[in-house]
C-alpha positions as a LaTeX table, in Angstrom:
\begin{tabular}{lrrr}
\hline
Residue & $x$ (\AA) & $y$ (\AA) & $z$ (\AA) \\
\hline
Unk1 & 0.10 & 0.07 & $-0.18$ \\
Unk2 & 2.99 & 2.41 & 0.86 \\
Unk3 & 4.30 & 1.38 & $-2.52$ \\
Unk4 & 1.01 & 2.35 & $-4.23$ \\
Unk5 & 1.28 & 6.12 & $-2.22$ \\
Unk6 & 4.52 & 6.30 & $-3.07$ \\
Unk7 & 4.06 & 6.00 & $-6.84$ \\
Unk8 & 1.01 & 8.20 & $-6.62$ \\
Unk9 & 2.92 & 10.61 & $-5.08$ \\
Unk10 & 5.68 & 10.74 & $-7.46$ \\
Unk11 & 3.03 & 10.83 & $-10.39$ \\
Unk12 & 1.56 & 13.92 & $-8.90$ \\
Unk13 & 4.90 & 15.45 & $-8.67$ \\
Unk14 & 5.82 & 14.85 & $-11.89$ \\
Unk15 & 2.12 & 16.21 & $-13.18$ \\
Unk16 & 2.54 & 19.15 & $-11.05$ \\
Unk17 & 6.37 & 19.73 & $-12.72$ \\
Unk18 & 4.51 & 19.61 & $-16.08$ \\
Unk19 & 1.49 & 21.77 & $-15.60$ \\
Unk20 & 4.47 & 24.47 & $-13.91$ \\
Unk21 & 6.29 & 24.10 & $-17.25$ \\
Unk22 & 3.70 & 24.17 & $-19.58$ \\
Unk23 & 2.39 & 27.57 & $-17.68$ \\
Unk24 & 6.03 & 29.13 & $-17.62$ \\
Unk25 & 6.17 & 28.29 & $-21.39$ \\
Unk26 & 2.80 & 30.43 & $-22.54$ \\
Unk27 & 4.05 & 33.35 & $-24.04$ \\
Unk28 & 3.77 & 36.71 & $-22.78$ \\
Unk29 & 1.03 & 38.99 & $-24.54$ \\
Unk30 & 1.44 & 42.68 & $-25.65$ \\
Unk31 & $-1.05$ & 45.00 & $-23.79$ \\
Unk32 & $-2.42$ & 47.81 & $-24.68$ \\
Unk33 & $-1.67$ & 50.80 & $-22.42$ \\
Unk34 & $-2.70$ & 54.39 & $-21.77$ \\
Unk35 & 0.28 & 56.33 & $-21.55$ \\
Unk36 & 1.10 & 59.90 & $-19.79$ \\
Unk37 & 4.12 & 61.82 & $-19.86$ \\
Unk38 & 5.29 & 65.37 & $-20.21$ \\
Unk39 & 5.36 & 66.73 & $-22.99$ \\
Unk40 & 1.55 & 65.49 & $-23.63$ \\
Unk41 & 1.39 & 66.52 & $-27.52$ \\
Unk42 & 4.70 & 63.58 & $-28.07$ \\
Unk43 & 3.15 & 60.85 & $-25.65$ \\
Unk44 & 1.28 & 58.95 & $-28.89$ \\
Unk45 & 4.73 & 58.93 & $-30.60$ \\
Unk46 & 5.44 & 56.08 & $-28.01$ \\
Unk47 & 2.73 & 53.59 & $-29.59$ \\
Unk48 & 2.48 & 54.65 & $-32.94$ \\
Unk49 & 4.70 & 51.71 & $-34.41$ \\
Unk50 & 7.08 & 54.56 & $-36.16$ \\
Unk51 & 10.72 & 54.90 & $-35.19$ \\
Unk52 & 10.88 & 58.34 & $-36.87$ \\
Unk53 & 8.69 & 59.66 & $-34.18$ \\
Unk54 & 9.79 & 59.71 & $-30.30$ \\
Unk55 & 9.15 & 61.21 & $-26.96$ \\
Unk56 & 11.18 & 63.00 & $-24.89$ \\
Unk57 & 11.34 & 63.85 & $-21.63$ \\
Unk58 & 11.15 & 67.36 & $-20.45$ \\
Unk59 & 13.88 & 66.56 & $-17.55$ \\
Unk60 & 14.03 & 66.91 & $-13.93$ \\
Unk61 & 11.30 & 65.28 & $-11.80$ \\
Unk62 & 8.74 & 64.96 & $-14.90$ \\
Unk63 & 11.52 & 62.73 & $-16.78$ \\
Unk64 & 9.21 & 59.54 & $-16.86$ \\
Unk65 & 6.34 & 58.11 & $-18.86$ \\
Unk66 & 3.43 & 56.06 & $-16.77$ \\
Unk67 & 1.81 & 52.88 & $-18.07$ \\
Unk68 & $-1.43$ & 51.91 & $-17.26$ \\
Unk69 & $-3.04$ & 48.58 & $-18.47$ \\
Unk70 & $-6.45$ & 46.69 & $-17.48$ \\
Unk71 & $-4.24$ & 43.80 & $-16.33$ \\
Unk72 & $-0.95$ & 43.67 & $-14.79$ \\
Unk73 & 2.25 & 44.54 & $-16.52$ \\
Unk74 & 5.19 & 41.96 & $-15.97$ \\
Unk75 & 7.62 & 43.36 & $-18.13$ \\
Unk76 & 8.36 & 46.39 & $-20.47$ \\
Unk77 & 10.39 & 46.78 & $-23.86$ \\
Unk78 & 12.05 & 50.01 & $-24.74$ \\
Unk79 & 13.23 & 51.18 & $-27.91$ \\
Unk80 & 15.51 & 54.28 & $-27.54$ \\
Unk81 & 15.33 & 56.60 & $-30.29$ \\
Unk82 & 18.74 & 57.63 & $-29.11$ \\
Unk83 & 21.28 & 58.34 & $-26.13$ \\
Unk84 & 19.89 & 55.14 & $-24.37$ \\
Unk85 & 20.14 & 55.64 & $-20.39$ \\
Unk86 & 19.69 & 53.17 & $-17.30$ \\
Unk87 & 16.08 & 52.94 & $-16.69$ \\
Unk88 & 13.95 & 51.80 & $-13.49$ \\
Unk89 & 10.36 & 50.58 & $-13.20$ \\
Unk90 & 8.40 & 51.84 & $-10.54$ \\
Unk91 & 4.88 & 50.95 & $-8.84$ \\
Unk92 & 3.25 & 53.38 & $-6.55$ \\
Unk93 & 2.92 & 52.58 & $-2.64$ \\
Unk94 & $-0.34$ & 53.33 & $-1.12$ \\
Unk95 & 1.08 & 56.63 & 0.19 \\
Unk96 & 1.93 & 58.12 & $-3.44$ \\
Unk97 & 5.51 & 57.59 & $-2.91$ \\
Unk98 & 7.24 & 55.21 & $-5.78$ \\
Unk99 & 9.44 & 51.99 & $-5.23$ \\
Unk100 & 11.95 & 50.40 & $-7.97$ \\
Unk101 & 10.70 & 47.12 & $-8.83$ \\
Unk102 & 12.63 & 46.43 & $-11.96$ \\
Unk103 & 15.93 & 48.07 & $-13.83$ \\
Unk104 & 17.47 & 47.74 & $-17.22$ \\
Unk105 & 19.15 & 49.57 & $-20.21$ \\
Unk106 & 21.88 & 52.02 & $-20.64$ \\
Unk107 & 24.10 & 49.88 & $-23.14$ \\
Unk108 & 22.10 & 49.72 & $-26.18$ \\
Unk109 & 18.95 & 51.34 & $-28.07$ \\
Unk110 & 16.50 & 48.71 & $-26.76$ \\
Unk111 & 16.27 & 47.78 & $-23.16$ \\
Unk112 & 13.99 & 44.55 & $-21.34$ \\
Unk113 & 12.79 & 45.33 & $-17.80$ \\
Unk114 & 11.22 & 42.35 & $-15.97$ \\
Unk115 & 9.27 & 43.62 & $-12.88$ \\
Unk116 & 9.57 & 41.72 & $-9.67$ \\
Unk117 & 6.49 & 42.94 & $-8.52$ \\
Unk118 & 4.02 & 42.92 & $-11.71$ \\
Unk119 & 1.45 & 45.65 & $-11.59$ \\
Unk120 & $-1.26$ & 47.55 & $-13.59$ \\
Unk121 & $-0.01$ & 50.78 & $-13.26$ \\
Unk122 & 4.05 & 51.43 & $-14.04$ \\
Unk123 & 6.42 & 54.57 & $-13.95$ \\
Unk124 & 9.43 & 54.50 & $-16.27$ \\
Unk125 & 12.33 & 56.98 & $-15.69$ \\
Unk126 & 15.94 & 57.12 & $-16.00$ \\
Unk127 & 17.88 & 55.70 & $-13.13$ \\
Unk128 & 17.36 & 57.74 & $-9.84$ \\
Unk129 & 15.75 & 60.20 & $-11.74$ \\
Unk130 & 18.75 & 61.16 & $-13.65$ \\
Unk131 & 19.28 & 62.52 & $-17.22$ \\
Unk132 & 16.75 & 62.76 & $-20.10$ \\
Unk133 & 15.00 & 60.14 & $-22.48$ \\
Unk134 & 14.56 & 59.90 & $-26.00$ \\
Unk135 & 12.27 & 57.05 & $-26.41$ \\
Unk136 & 10.64 & 55.67 & $-30.09$ \\
Unk137 & 8.54 & 52.73 & $-28.69$ \\
Unk138 & 7.58 & 51.59 & $-25.77$ \\
Unk139 & 5.77 & 47.79 & $-25.15$ \\
Unk140 & 4.54 & 46.45 & $-22.23$ \\
Unk141 & 3.84 & 42.32 & $-21.41$ \\
Unk142 & 1.98 & 40.08 & $-19.59$ \\
Unk143 & 3.12 & 37.33 & $-17.37$ \\
Unk144 & 4.85 & 34.43 & $-19.70$ \\
Unk145 & 7.81 & 33.81 & $-21.88$ \\
Unk146 & 9.28 & 36.91 & $-23.82$ \\
Unk147 & 7.87 & 36.83 & $-27.44$ \\
Unk148 & 11.02 & 35.94 & $-30.10$ \\
Unk149 & 10.82 & 39.76 & $-31.43$ \\
Unk150 & 12.10 & 41.25 & $-28.34$ \\
Unk151 & 15.52 & 42.24 & $-28.53$ \\
Unk152 & 17.85 & 41.24 & $-25.43$ \\
Unk153 & 21.21 & 41.97 & $-26.84$ \\
Unk154 & 24.56 & 40.94 & $-25.89$ \\
Unk155 & 27.52 & 43.06 & $-25.92$ \\
Unk156 & 29.68 & 43.12 & $-28.91$ \\
Unk157 & 32.02 & 40.08 & $-29.40$ \\
Unk158 & 35.36 & 39.70 & $-28.17$ \\
Unk159 & 36.00 & 36.65 & $-29.98$ \\
Unk160 & 33.87 & 36.49 & $-33.31$ \\
Unk161 & 33.69 & 33.33 & $-36.12$ \\
Unk162 & 32.76 & 35.77 & $-38.51$ \\
Unk163 & 32.95 & 39.70 & $-38.83$ \\
Unk164 & 30.38 & 41.22 & $-41.43$ \\
Unk165 & 31.54 & 44.78 & $-42.34$ \\
Unk166 & 29.37 & 46.93 & $-43.93$ \\
Unk167 & 29.43 & 50.70 & $-44.97$ \\
Unk168 & 25.75 & 51.49 & $-43.91$ \\
Unk169 & 22.99 & 49.95 & $-42.32$ \\
Unk170 & 21.06 & 47.68 & $-45.01$ \\
Unk171 & 24.05 & 47.06 & $-47.09$ \\
Unk172 & 24.61 & 43.96 & $-44.76$ \\
Unk173 & 21.79 & 42.43 & $-46.43$ \\
Unk174 & 21.40 & 44.21 & $-50.29$ \\
Unk175 & 25.11 & 42.79 & $-51.07$ \\
Unk176 & 26.12 & 40.54 & $-48.73$ \\
Unk177 & 22.85 & 38.68 & $-48.78$ \\
Unk178 & 22.68 & 35.62 & $-46.89$ \\
Unk179 & 25.66 & 35.92 & $-45.21$ \\
Unk180 & 24.31 & 36.61 & $-41.80$ \\
Unk181 & 21.19 & 34.57 & $-42.11$ \\
Unk182 & 23.11 & 31.25 & $-42.67$ \\
Unk183 & 25.94 & 31.85 & $-40.52$ \\
Unk184 & 24.19 & 33.66 & $-37.59$ \\
Unk185 & 21.26 & 31.99 & $-37.75$ \\
Unk186 & 21.25 & 28.88 & $-39.74$ \\
Unk187 & 24.87 & 27.39 & $-38.14$ \\
Unk188 & 24.40 & 29.47 & $-34.71$ \\
Unk189 & 28.12 & 31.03 & $-35.36$ \\
Unk190 & 29.54 & 34.22 & $-33.32$ \\
Unk191 & 29.11 & 36.74 & $-36.11$ \\
Unk192 & 29.87 & 40.36 & $-35.47$ \\
Unk193 & 28.02 & 42.90 & $-37.49$ \\
Unk194 & 29.95 & 46.23 & $-37.70$ \\
Unk195 & 29.30 & 49.89 & $-39.91$ \\
Unk196 & 31.52 & 52.47 & $-40.70$ \\
Unk197 & 28.31 & 54.94 & $-41.25$ \\
Unk198 & 26.14 & 55.01 & $-38.10$ \\
Unk199 & 23.40 & 56.78 & $-40.10$ \\
Unk200 & 20.28 & 58.53 & $-38.53$ \\
Unk201 & 19.09 & 57.14 & $-35.11$ \\
Unk202 & 15.78 & 55.67 & $-36.51$ \\
Unk203 & 17.81 & 53.74 & $-39.19$ \\
Unk204 & 19.61 & 52.21 & $-36.08$ \\
Unk205 & 16.78 & 50.78 & $-34.45$ \\
Unk206 & 15.63 & 49.33 & $-38.40$ \\
Unk207 & 19.07 & 47.59 & $-38.51$ \\
Unk208 & 18.84 & 45.97 & $-34.98$ \\
Unk209 & 15.35 & 44.84 & $-36.25$ \\
Unk210 & 16.77 & 43.05 & $-39.15$ \\
Unk211 & 19.80 & 41.61 & $-37.55$ \\
Unk212 & 17.86 & 40.30 & $-34.80$ \\
Unk213 & 15.45 & 38.60 & $-37.32$ \\
Unk214 & 18.61 & 37.02 & $-39.00$ \\
Unk215 & 19.94 & 35.41 & $-35.50$ \\
Unk216 & 22.50 & 38.18 & $-34.50$ \\
Unk217 & 22.77 & 38.47 & $-30.74$ \\
Unk218 & 25.65 & 40.58 & $-30.20$ \\
Unk219 & 25.11 & 44.27 & $-30.54$ \\
Unk220 & 26.63 & 45.86 & $-33.71$ \\
Unk221 & 29.87 & 47.82 & $-33.84$ \\
Unk222 & 29.29 & 51.43 & $-34.90$ \\
Unk223 & 31.49 & 53.69 & $-36.49$ \\
Unk224 & 31.52 & 57.30 & $-36.72$ \\
Unk225 & 32.20 & 58.35 & $-40.38$ \\
Unk226 & 29.59 & 60.93 & $-41.80$ \\
Unk227 & 27.07 & 59.65 & $-44.01$ \\
Unk228 & 28.55 & 61.01 & $-47.68$ \\
Unk229 & 28.56 & 59.80 & $-51.30$ \\
Unk230 & 31.65 & 59.99 & $-53.73$ \\
Unk231 & 32.12 & 58.04 & $-56.62$ \\
Unk232 & 35.90 & 57.30 & $-55.97$ \\
Unk233 & 37.89 & 55.99 & $-52.98$ \\
Unk234 & 40.27 & 58.70 & $-53.51$ \\
Unk235 & 37.42 & 61.51 & $-53.08$ \\
Unk236 & 36.06 & 59.52 & $-49.99$ \\
Unk237 & 39.18 & 59.56 & $-48.46$ \\
Unk238 & 39.30 & 63.32 & $-48.76$ \\
Unk239 & 36.38 & 63.90 & $-47.14$ \\
Unk240 & 35.97 & 65.46 & $-43.68$ \\
Unk241 & 35.79 & 62.47 & $-40.86$ \\
Unk242 & 36.85 & 59.72 & $-43.81$ \\
Unk243 & 40.79 & 60.30 & $-44.16$ \\
Unk244 & 42.30 & 56.87 & $-45.18$ \\
Unk245 & 44.13 & 56.50 & $-41.66$ \\
Unk246 & 40.89 & 57.10 & $-39.46$ \\
Unk247 & 38.82 & 54.42 & $-41.14$ \\
Unk248 & 42.37 & 52.04 & $-41.51$ \\
Unk249 & 42.73 & 52.18 & $-37.79$ \\
Unk250 & 38.83 & 51.75 & $-37.00$ \\
Unk251 & 38.65 & 48.57 & $-39.10$ \\
Unk252 & 42.12 & 47.28 & $-37.33$ \\
Unk253 & 40.80 & 47.99 & $-34.24$ \\
Unk254 & 37.30 & 45.98 & $-34.93$ \\
Unk255 & 40.14 & 43.20 & $-36.17$ \\
Unk256 & 41.56 & 43.50 & $-32.59$ \\
Unk257 & 38.64 & 44.24 & $-30.62$ \\
Unk258 & 36.52 & 41.01 & $-32.10$ \\
Unk259 & 39.15 & 38.63 & $-33.31$ \\
Unk260 & 37.43 & 37.37 & $-36.27$ \\
Unk261 & 38.68 & 34.15 & $-38.21$ \\
Unk262 & 36.85 & 35.38 & $-41.33$ \\
Unk263 & 35.92 & 38.75 & $-42.76$ \\
Unk264 & 33.28 & 39.67 & $-45.54$ \\
Unk265 & 32.59 & 42.89 & $-46.76$ \\
Unk266 & 31.92 & 45.15 & $-50.14$ \\
Unk267 & 33.31 & 44.91 & $-53.72$ \\
Unk268 & 36.87 & 46.87 & $-54.03$ \\
Unk269 & 34.74 & 48.86 & $-56.71$ \\
Unk270 & 31.90 & 50.04 & $-54.72$ \\
Unk271 & 29.52 & 47.83 & $-55.94$ \\
Unk272 & 27.47 & 50.80 & $-58.09$ \\
Unk273 & 30.76 & 52.86 & $-57.35$ \\
Unk274 & 29.55 & 54.27 & $-53.75$ \\
Unk275 & 33.04 & 55.69 & $-52.10$ \\
Unk276 & 31.87 & 54.33 & $-48.80$ \\
Unk277 & 31.60 & 50.47 & $-49.76$ \\
Unk278 & 35.30 & 51.27 & $-51.69$ \\
Unk279 & 36.67 & 52.34 & $-48.36$ \\
Unk280 & 35.23 & 49.54 & $-46.64$ \\
Unk281 & 36.92 & 47.04 & $-49.19$ \\
Unk282 & 40.17 & 49.06 & $-49.13$ \\
Unk283 & 40.34 & 49.11 & $-45.25$ \\
Unk284 & 39.45 & 45.29 & $-44.58$ \\
Unk285 & 42.55 & 44.45 & $-46.91$ \\
Unk286 & 45.02 & 46.85 & $-45.46$ \\
Unk287 & 44.33 & 46.22 & $-41.92$ \\
Unk288 & 44.66 & 42.80 & $-41.76$ \\
Unk289 & 48.42 & 43.39 & $-41.76$ \\
Unk290 & 48.32 & 46.49 & $-39.35$ \\
Unk291 & 45.80 & 44.38 & $-36.94$ \\
Unk292 & 48.86 & 41.60 & $-36.80$ \\
Unk293 & 51.55 & 44.04 & $-36.33$ \\
Unk294 & 52.85 & 44.09 & $-32.59$ \\
Unk295 & 54.93 & 47.03 & $-33.28$ \\
Unk296 & 51.77 & 49.51 & $-33.85$ \\
Unk297 & 51.74 & 52.77 & $-31.83$ \\
Unk298 & 48.55 & 54.34 & $-33.05$ \\
Unk299 & 46.55 & 55.06 & $-29.30$ \\
Unk300 & 43.60 & 53.18 & $-29.68$ \\
Unk301 & 44.97 & 49.64 & $-30.75$ \\
Unk302 & 48.20 & 49.42 & $-28.69$ \\
Unk303 & 46.20 & 48.42 & $-25.78$ \\
Unk304 & 44.84 & 45.47 & $-27.72$ \\
Unk305 & 46.44 & 42.49 & $-28.72$ \\
Unk306 & 47.87 & 41.94 & $-32.42$ \\
Unk307 & 45.46 & 39.51 & $-34.13$ \\
Unk308 & 45.94 & 37.65 & $-37.24$ \\
Unk309 & 42.53 & 37.36 & $-39.63$ \\
Unk310 & 42.66 & 33.98 & $-41.32$ \\
Unk311 & 40.61 & 35.11 & $-44.49$ \\
Unk312 & 38.94 & 37.84 & $-46.28$ \\
Unk313 & 36.16 & 37.91 & $-48.68$ \\
Unk314 & 34.90 & 40.25 & $-50.70$ \\
Unk315 & 31.66 & 40.70 & $-52.89$ \\
Unk316 & 32.07 & 40.33 & $-56.63$ \\
Unk317 & 35.77 & 40.18 & $-56.20$ \\
Unk318 & 37.65 & 38.20 & $-59.13$ \\
Unk319 & 40.38 & 36.01 & $-57.67$ \\
Unk320 & 38.96 & 32.92 & $-55.89$ \\
Unk321 & 35.34 & 33.66 & $-57.27$ \\
Unk322 & 32.40 & 31.68 & $-56.28$ \\
Unk323 & 28.74 & 31.71 & $-55.58$ \\
Unk324 & 27.39 & 30.99 & $-52.40$ \\
Unk325 & 24.48 & 28.99 & $-52.19$ \\
Unk326 & 21.70 & 31.32 & $-50.30$ \\
Unk327 & 19.18 & 29.14 & $-51.72$ \\
Unk328 & 19.14 & 25.96 & $-49.76$ \\
Unk329 & 16.17 & 25.93 & $-47.15$ \\
Unk330 & 17.08 & 26.47 & $-43.55$ \\
Unk331 & 16.09 & 24.41 & $-40.72$ \\
Unk332 & 16.07 & 27.49 & $-38.37$ \\
Unk333 & 13.53 & 29.49 & $-40.43$ \\
Unk334 & 11.35 & 27.13 & $-40.90$ \\
Unk335 & 12.39 & 26.08 & $-44.71$ \\
Unk336 & 13.06 & 29.54 & $-45.86$ \\
Unk337 & 16.39 & 30.05 & $-47.71$ \\
Unk338 & 19.08 & 32.67 & $-46.46$ \\
Unk339 & 18.10 & 34.58 & $-49.54$ \\
Unk340 & 14.38 & 34.82 & $-48.18$ \\
Unk341 & 15.62 & 36.00 & $-44.73$ \\
Unk342 & 17.59 & 38.51 & $-46.30$ \\
Unk343 & 14.89 & 40.46 & $-48.25$ \\
Unk344 & 12.97 & 40.09 & $-44.98$ \\
Unk345 & 15.41 & 41.32 & $-43.16$ \\
Unk346 & 15.94 & 44.33 & $-45.87$ \\
Unk347 & 11.94 & 44.74 & $-45.19$ \\
Unk348 & 12.88 & 46.04 & $-41.62$ \\
Unk349 & 14.80 & 49.00 & $-43.21$ \\
Unk350 & 11.41 & 50.76 & $-43.81$ \\
Unk351 & 12.58 & 53.93 & $-44.46$ \\
Unk352 & 14.72 & 52.32 & $-47.37$ \\
Unk353 & 11.76 & 50.70 & $-48.96$ \\
Unk354 & 11.08 & 53.57 & $-51.34$ \\
Unk355 & 14.77 & 53.38 & $-53.20$ \\
Unk356 & 15.05 & 51.13 & $-56.03$ \\
Unk357 & 17.62 & 48.94 & $-54.24$ \\
Unk358 & 16.62 & 45.21 & $-53.68$ \\
Unk359 & 18.28 & 41.97 & $-52.26$ \\
Unk360 & 18.88 & 40.07 & $-55.58$ \\
Unk361 & 20.78 & 37.09 & $-56.24$ \\
Unk362 & 21.12 & 37.67 & $-59.91$ \\
Unk363 & 22.54 & 40.31 & $-62.37$ \\
Unk364 & 25.28 & 43.20 & $-61.43$ \\
Unk365 & 25.09 & 43.27 & $-57.56$ \\
Unk366 & 24.44 & 39.58 & $-56.87$ \\
Unk367 & 24.63 & 38.67 & $-53.45$ \\
Unk368 & 25.68 & 35.21 & $-53.67$ \\
Unk369 & 29.28 & 36.26 & $-55.49$ \\
Unk370 & 32.24 & 36.41 & $-53.46$ \\
Unk371 & 35.98 & 36.10 & $-53.90$ \\
Unk372 & 38.94 & 35.23 & $-51.68$ \\
Unk373 & 41.16 & 38.38 & $-51.48$ \\
Unk374 & 43.44 & 36.96 & $-48.49$ \\
Unk375 & 43.99 & 33.75 & $-46.81$ \\
Unk376 & 46.44 & 32.61 & $-44.33$ \\
Unk377 & 45.42 & 28.96 & $-44.21$ \\
Unk378 & 45.63 & 28.07 & $-48.08$ \\
Unk379 & 43.06 & 28.27 & $-51.04$ \\
Unk380 & 39.52 & 27.27 & $-51.43$ \\
Unk381 & 39.17 & 24.09 & $-53.20$ \\
Unk382 & 35.46 & 23.34 & $-52.72$ \\
Unk383 & 34.32 & 27.23 & $-52.84$ \\
Unk384 & 30.98 & 26.13 & $-50.62$ \\
Unk385 & 31.90 & 27.73 & $-47.06$ \\
Unk386 & 33.74 & 30.91 & $-45.83$ \\
Unk387 & 34.97 & 28.62 & $-43.34$ \\
Unk388 & 36.91 & 26.00 & $-45.72$ \\
Unk389 & 40.44 & 24.92 & $-44.11$ \\
Unk390 & 39.61 & 26.56 & $-40.82$ \\
Unk391 & 39.12 & 24.28 & $-37.72$ \\
Unk392 & 35.70 & 25.08 & $-35.70$ \\
\hline
\end{tabular}
């Protein structure tokens, strides 16, 4: 009889664990909230789904936004328009004072804050009430698993398998095609993405959406080069903020910071002739020797250990030319191909959809065509994988 009781007890415990796991697996629902804050005329910008509109706190004691829902808010997701700040989520005490029940943010343009005490009325403000907030969107969620589209970024990698270097946000999809969804998403490799031009704040939020969709989990590195067009490399390097040494040291610094095995970047002719694309390719080649040189005296690099990149691939490069197979169905993305995902990621760049650019695996900007511009591990033979000859 005692054996039956023990068996029944074990069964009950197993069932309890099952139901607890089932309950925990229930996805969180996005809640509709009433929003309040000053200036009042801007508060609607926090829920209009438009990254080009934003709310700016007036500072001081009024530097807060209040969310009220018809059920308890368990977590909050903030997308900063610019100047991310550390934040705290607070709930109100019976005497009207506030207590902090969650903190987060400050490093990246997105912040996810889980509340220790879910509540129907929540206040968001800068940590300790100091600083101003520039917020594009705010989302509130019920209890449950975080939706997959909510970005919870990790810091940039200090040891990457692959560095994808682009001149501007959206170039990483337009010209490098399936590189990111295939290696970051399908193969789950450590992929760091970097840009020479940080461009407008709302475009940074668009690029974060595209990268997250394709499986990137480490925050991108952003350069400081101004957004200018020149039709030649020489003219590009003569522009303010674009001198050759600055671009070269930025890229060499990337190599030392994230220590990639492989680098993939633009066409030496700049695809359609863009000088910034040309500069990315030029600096990517020259920075290999600079990053590996232990005698470099540049202030921004000498504190970092030298690093030897093993391989560099350039878009449309003629030497060691190959076509990458971005048409294979990918299990991670439910059978969609790497090109499919690159197209979906480019669609995240909403502000760029009025242009004539498209992700194409054919024609003059074919995103499947690459060449091997440098290798310290021998020439490719099979030409199907950027990591051929590299142990993983």
